mmCIF file of C-alpha atoms in Angstrom:
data_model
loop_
_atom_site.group_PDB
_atom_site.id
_atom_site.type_symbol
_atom_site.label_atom_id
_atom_site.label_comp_id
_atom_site.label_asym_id
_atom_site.label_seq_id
_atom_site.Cartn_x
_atom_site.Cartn_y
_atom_site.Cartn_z
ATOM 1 C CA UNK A 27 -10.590 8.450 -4.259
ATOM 2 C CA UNK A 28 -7.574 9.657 -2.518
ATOM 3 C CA UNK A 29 -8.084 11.478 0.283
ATOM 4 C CA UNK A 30 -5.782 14.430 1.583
ATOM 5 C CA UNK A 31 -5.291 17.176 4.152
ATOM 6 C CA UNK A 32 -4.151 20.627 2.905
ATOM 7 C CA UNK A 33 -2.794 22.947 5.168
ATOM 8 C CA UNK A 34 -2.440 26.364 4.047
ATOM 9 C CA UNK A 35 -3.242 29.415 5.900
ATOM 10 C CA UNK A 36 -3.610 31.614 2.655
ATOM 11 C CA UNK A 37 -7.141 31.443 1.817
ATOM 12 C CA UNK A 38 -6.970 32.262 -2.109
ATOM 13 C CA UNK A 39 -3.742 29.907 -2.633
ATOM 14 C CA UNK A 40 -5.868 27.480 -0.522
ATOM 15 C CA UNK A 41 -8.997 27.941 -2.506
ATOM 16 C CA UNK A 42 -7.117 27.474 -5.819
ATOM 17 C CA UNK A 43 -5.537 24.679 -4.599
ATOM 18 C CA UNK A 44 -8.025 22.921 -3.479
ATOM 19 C CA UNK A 45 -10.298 23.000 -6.271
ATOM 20 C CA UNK A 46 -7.413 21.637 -8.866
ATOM 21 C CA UNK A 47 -7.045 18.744 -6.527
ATOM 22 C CA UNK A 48 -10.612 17.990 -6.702
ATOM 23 C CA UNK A 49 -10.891 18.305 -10.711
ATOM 24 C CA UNK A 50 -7.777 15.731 -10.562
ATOM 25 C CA UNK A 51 -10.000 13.223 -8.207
ATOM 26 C CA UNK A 52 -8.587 14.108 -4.993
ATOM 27 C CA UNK A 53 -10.681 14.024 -2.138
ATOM 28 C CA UNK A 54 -9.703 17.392 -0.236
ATOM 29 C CA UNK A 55 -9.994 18.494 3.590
ATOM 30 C CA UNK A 56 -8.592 22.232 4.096
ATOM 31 C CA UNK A 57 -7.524 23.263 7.531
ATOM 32 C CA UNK A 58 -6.022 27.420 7.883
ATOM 33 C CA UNK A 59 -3.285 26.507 10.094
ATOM 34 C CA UNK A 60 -1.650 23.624 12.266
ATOM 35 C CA UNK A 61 -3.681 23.199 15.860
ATOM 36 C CA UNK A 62 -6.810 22.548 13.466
ATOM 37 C CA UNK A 63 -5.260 19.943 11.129
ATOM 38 C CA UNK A 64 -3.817 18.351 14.006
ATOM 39 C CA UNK A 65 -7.862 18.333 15.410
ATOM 40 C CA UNK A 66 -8.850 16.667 11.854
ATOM 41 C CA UNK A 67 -6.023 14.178 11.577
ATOM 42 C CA UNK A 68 -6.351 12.889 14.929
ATOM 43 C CA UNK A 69 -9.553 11.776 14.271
ATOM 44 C CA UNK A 70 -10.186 11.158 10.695
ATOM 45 C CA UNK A 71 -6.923 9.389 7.863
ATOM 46 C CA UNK A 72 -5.652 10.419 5.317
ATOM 47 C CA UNK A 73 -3.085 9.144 2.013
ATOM 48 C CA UNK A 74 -1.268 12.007 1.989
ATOM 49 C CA UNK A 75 -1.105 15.408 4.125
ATOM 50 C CA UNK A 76 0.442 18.447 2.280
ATOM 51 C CA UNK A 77 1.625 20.862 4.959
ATOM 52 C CA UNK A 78 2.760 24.944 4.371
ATOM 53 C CA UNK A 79 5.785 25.530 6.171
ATOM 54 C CA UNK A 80 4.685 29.155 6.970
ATOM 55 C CA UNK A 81 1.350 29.589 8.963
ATOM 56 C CA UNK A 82 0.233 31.237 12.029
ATOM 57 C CA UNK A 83 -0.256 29.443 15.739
ATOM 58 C CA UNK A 84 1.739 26.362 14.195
ATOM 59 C CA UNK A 85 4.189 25.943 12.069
ATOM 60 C CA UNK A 86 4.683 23.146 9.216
ATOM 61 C CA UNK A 87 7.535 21.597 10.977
ATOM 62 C CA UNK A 88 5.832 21.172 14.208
ATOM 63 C CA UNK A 89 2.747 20.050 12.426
ATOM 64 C CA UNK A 90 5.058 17.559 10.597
ATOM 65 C CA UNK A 91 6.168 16.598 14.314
ATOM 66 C CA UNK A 92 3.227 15.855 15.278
ATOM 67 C CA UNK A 93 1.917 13.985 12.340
ATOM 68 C CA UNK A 94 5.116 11.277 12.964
ATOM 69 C CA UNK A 95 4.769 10.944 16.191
ATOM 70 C CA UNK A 96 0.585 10.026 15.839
ATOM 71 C CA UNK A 97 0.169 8.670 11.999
ATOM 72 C CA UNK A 98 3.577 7.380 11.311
ATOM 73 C CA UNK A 99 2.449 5.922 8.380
ATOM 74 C CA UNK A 100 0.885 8.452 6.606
ATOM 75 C CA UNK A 101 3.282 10.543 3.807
ATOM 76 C CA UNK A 102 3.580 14.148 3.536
ATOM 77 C CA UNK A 103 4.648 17.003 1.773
ATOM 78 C CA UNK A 104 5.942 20.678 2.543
ATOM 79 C CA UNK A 105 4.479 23.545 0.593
ATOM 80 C CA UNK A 106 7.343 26.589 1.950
ATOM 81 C CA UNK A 107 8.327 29.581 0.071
ATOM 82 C CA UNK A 108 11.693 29.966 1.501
ATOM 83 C CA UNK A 109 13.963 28.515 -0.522
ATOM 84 C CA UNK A 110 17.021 27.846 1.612
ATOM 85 C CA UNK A 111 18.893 24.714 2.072
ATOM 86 C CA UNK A 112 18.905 24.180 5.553
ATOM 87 C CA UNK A 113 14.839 24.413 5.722
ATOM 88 C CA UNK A 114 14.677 22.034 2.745
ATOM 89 C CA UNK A 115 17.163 19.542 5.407
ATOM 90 C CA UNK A 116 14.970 20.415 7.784
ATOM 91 C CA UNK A 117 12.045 18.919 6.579
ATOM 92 C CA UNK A 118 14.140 16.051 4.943
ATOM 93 C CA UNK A 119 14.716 15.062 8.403
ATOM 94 C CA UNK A 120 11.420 15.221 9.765
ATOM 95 C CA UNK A 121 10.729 12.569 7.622
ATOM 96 C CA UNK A 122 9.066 14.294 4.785
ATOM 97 C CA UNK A 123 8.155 12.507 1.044
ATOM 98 C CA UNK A 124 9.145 15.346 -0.610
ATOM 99 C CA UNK A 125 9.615 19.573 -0.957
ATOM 100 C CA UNK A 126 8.095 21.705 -3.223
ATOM 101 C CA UNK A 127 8.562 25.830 -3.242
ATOM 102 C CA UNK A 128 6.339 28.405 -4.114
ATOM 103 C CA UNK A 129 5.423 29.304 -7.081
ATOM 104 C CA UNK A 130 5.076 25.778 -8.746
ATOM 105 C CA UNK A 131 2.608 24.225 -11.732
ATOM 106 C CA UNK A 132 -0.471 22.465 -9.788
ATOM 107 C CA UNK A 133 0.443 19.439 -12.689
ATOM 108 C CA UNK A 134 4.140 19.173 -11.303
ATOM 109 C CA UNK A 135 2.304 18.973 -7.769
ATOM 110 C CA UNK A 136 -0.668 16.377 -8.762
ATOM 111 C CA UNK A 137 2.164 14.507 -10.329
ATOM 112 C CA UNK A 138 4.142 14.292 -6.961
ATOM 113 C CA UNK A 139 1.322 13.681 -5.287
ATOM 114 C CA UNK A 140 0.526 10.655 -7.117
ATOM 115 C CA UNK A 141 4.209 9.314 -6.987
ATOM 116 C CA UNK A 142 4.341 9.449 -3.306
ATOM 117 C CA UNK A 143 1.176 7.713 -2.562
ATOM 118 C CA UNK A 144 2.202 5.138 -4.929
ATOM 119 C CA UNK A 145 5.514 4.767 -3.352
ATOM 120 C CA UNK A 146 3.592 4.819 -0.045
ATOM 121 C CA UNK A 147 1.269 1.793 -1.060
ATOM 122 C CA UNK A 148 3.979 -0.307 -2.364
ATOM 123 C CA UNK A 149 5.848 0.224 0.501
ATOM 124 C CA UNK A 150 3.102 -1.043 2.625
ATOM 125 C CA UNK A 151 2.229 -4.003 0.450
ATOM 126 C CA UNK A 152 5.423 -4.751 0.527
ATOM 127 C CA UNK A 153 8.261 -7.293 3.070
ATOM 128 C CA UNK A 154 8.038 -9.233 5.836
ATOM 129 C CA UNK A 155 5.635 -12.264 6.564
ATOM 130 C CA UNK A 156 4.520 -11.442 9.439
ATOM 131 C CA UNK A 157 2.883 -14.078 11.659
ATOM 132 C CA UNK A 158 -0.724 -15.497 12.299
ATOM 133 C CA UNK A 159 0.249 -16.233 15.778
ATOM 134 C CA UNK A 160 1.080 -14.630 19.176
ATOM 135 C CA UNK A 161 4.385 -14.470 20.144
ATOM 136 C CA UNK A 162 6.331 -13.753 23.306
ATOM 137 C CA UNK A 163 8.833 -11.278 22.735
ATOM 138 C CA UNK A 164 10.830 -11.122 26.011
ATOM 139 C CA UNK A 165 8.288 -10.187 28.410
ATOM 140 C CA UNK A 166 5.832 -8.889 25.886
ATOM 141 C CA UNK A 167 3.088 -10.422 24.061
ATOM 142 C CA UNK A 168 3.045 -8.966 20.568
ATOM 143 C CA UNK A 169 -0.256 -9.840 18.880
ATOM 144 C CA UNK A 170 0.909 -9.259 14.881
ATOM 145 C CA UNK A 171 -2.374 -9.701 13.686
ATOM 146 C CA UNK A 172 -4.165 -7.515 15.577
ATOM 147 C CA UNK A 173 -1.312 -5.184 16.230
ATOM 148 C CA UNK A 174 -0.730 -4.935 19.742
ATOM 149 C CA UNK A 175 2.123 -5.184 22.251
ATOM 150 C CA UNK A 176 1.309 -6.149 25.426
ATOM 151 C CA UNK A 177 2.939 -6.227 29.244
ATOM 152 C CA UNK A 178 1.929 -6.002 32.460
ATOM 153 C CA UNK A 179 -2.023 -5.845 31.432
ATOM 154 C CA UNK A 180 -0.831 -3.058 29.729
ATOM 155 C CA UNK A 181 -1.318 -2.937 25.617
ATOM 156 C CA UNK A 182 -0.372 -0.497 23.308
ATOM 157 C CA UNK A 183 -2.052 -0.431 19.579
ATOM 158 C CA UNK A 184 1.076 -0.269 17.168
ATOM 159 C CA UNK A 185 0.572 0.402 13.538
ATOM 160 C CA UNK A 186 1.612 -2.143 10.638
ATOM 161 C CA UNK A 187 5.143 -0.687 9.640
ATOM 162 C CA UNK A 188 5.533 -0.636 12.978
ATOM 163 C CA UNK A 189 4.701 -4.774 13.228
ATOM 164 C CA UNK A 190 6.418 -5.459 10.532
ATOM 165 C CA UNK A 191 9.672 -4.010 11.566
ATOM 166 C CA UNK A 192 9.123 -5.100 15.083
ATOM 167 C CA UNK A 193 8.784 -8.758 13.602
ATOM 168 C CA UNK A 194 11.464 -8.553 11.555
ATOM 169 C CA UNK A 195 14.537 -7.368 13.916
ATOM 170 C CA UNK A 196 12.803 -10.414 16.028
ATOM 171 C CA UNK A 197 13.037 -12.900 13.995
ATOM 172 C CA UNK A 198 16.702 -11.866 13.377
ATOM 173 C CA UNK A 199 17.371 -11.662 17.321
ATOM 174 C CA UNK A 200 20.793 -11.074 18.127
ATOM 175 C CA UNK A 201 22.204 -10.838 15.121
ATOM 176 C CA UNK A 202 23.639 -7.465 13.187
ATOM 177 C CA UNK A 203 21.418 -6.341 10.234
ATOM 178 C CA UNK A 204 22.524 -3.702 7.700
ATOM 179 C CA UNK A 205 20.531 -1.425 7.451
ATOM 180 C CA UNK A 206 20.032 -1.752 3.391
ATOM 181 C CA UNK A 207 19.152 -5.057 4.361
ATOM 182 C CA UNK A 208 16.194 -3.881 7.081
ATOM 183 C CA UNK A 209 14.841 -1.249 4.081
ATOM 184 C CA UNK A 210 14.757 -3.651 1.698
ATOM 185 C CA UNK A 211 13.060 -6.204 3.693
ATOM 186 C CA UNK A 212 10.444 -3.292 5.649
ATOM 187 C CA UNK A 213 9.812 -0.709 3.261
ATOM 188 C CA UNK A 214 10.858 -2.059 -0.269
ATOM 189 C CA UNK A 215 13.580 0.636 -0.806
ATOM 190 C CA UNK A 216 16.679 1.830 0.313
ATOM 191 C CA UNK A 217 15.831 5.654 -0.586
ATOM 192 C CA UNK A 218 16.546 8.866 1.369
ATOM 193 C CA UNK A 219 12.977 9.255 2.723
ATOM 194 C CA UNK A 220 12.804 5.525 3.652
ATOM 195 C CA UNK A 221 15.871 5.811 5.526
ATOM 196 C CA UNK A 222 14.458 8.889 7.453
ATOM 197 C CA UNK A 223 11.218 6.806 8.309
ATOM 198 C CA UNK A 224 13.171 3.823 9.685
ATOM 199 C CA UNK A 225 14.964 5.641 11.967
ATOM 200 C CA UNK A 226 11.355 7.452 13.111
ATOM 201 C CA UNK A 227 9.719 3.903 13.438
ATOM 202 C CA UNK A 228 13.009 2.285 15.702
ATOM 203 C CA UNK A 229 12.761 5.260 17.802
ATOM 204 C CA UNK A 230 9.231 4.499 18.489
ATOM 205 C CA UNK A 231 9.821 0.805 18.753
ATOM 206 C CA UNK A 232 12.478 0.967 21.442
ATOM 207 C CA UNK A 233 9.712 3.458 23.091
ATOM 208 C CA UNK A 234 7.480 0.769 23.511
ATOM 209 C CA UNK A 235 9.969 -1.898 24.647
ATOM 210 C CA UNK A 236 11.616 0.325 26.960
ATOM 211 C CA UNK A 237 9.638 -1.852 29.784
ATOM 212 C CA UNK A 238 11.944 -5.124 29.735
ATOM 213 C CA UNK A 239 15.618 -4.882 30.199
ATOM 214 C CA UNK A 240 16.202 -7.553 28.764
ATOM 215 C CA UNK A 241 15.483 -6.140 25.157
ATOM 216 C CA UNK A 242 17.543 -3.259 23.066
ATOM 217 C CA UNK A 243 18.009 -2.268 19.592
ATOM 218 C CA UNK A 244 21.291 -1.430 18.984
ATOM 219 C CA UNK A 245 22.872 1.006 16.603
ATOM 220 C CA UNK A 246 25.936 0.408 14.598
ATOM 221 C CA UNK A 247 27.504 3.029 13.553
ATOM 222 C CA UNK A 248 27.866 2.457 9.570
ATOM 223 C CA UNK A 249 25.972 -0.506 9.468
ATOM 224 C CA UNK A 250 23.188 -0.724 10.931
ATOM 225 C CA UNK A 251 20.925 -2.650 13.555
ATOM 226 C CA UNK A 252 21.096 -5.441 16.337
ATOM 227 C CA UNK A 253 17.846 -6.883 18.719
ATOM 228 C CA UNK A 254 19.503 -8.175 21.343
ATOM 229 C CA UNK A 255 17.498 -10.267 23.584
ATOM 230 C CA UNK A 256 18.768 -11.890 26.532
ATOM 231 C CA UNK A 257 17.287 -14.632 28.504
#
């Protein structure tokens, strides 16, 4: 059973909701607004969170924030009943899986649903070879099957798309990738949304190599990435 966070501060829509996900075999946790999904999804996971843009003490899109920068893995989905362009870019660029405005058919959602948690396990089944050893990446360890980077004593839990991407640029040290080529390779598609997510997951890669130097990941305007590593 798929399990998923609904956030949605209107208690009848929530209620309704809810129980058509469960007939449909969904595994449901409700929270009313953002501070206490961000409580439940910092300690429990989910396959899918489907967020309301509109809801008291925090919003959708700073939920959505949130949910990137913690659980970079897991998909989601804006409920909204604004219907303009620039909130549906908005949330396009926060790295949502997809948009859907009020009023909609619960079967048109369920169906969504189930695309992007398919899309979500392909793309995770998907790409590199990773590595059985550990490797020395400048002057970090990176530990690829147990996901951790490590320097100075100091180790830092990464998540799989993270490894995987880290592994990759690696492996192609100094040398320009396109970026068709990276999505392909990662994440199995060249799509919108996976272009969205790459650009979340470098940004949190160069985070955690920010330590040595000798280490960057270059952007190329066009065409897309370069891990340089010097000696």
């Amino acid at each position: 059973m798929k399990k998923i966070l609904l956030v949605e501060d209107d208690k009848d829509f929530g209620t309704m909701l809810k129980q058509y996900l469960t007939l449909n075999k969904f595994g449901v946790t409700w929270a009313l607004h953002g501070e206490e999904a961000y409580t439940i999804i910092k300690e429990k996971d989910f396959d899918l969170c489907i967020v309301d843009v509109m809801m008291p003490i925090m919003d959708g899109f700073t939920l959505a924030k949130k949910i990137v920068e913690l659980k970079p893995d897991t998909p989601f989905l804006f409920l909204t009943a604004r219907k303009t362009k620039e909130d549906r870019i908005k949330g396009l660029k926060l790295g949502a899986d997809d948009y859907i405005v009020k009023p909609f058919e619960a079967e048109e959602l369920v169906l969504r649903l189930h695309n992007i948690i398919k899309r979500a396990s392909q793309q995770s089944n998907y790409g590199v070879e990773g590595t059985t050893e550990t490797v020395a990446i400048g002057k970090y360890t990176f530990d690829y099957p147990n996901l951790t980077l490590t320097i100075h004593n100091n180790t830092s839990k990464i998540t799989e798309k993270e490894a995987k991407l880290l592994y990759y640029l690696f492996s192609n040290s100094n040398q320009l990738l396109r970026r068709e080529e990276i999505l392909s390779q990662v994440w199995g598609k060249t799509d919108f949304f996976s272009g969205r997510s790459m650009d979340v997951f470098v940004s949190r890669i160069r985070k955690y190599l920010k330590e040595d130097p000798n280490i960057s990941i270059e952007s190329v305007r066009g065409i897309g990435l370069q891990f340089n590593l010097s000696q």
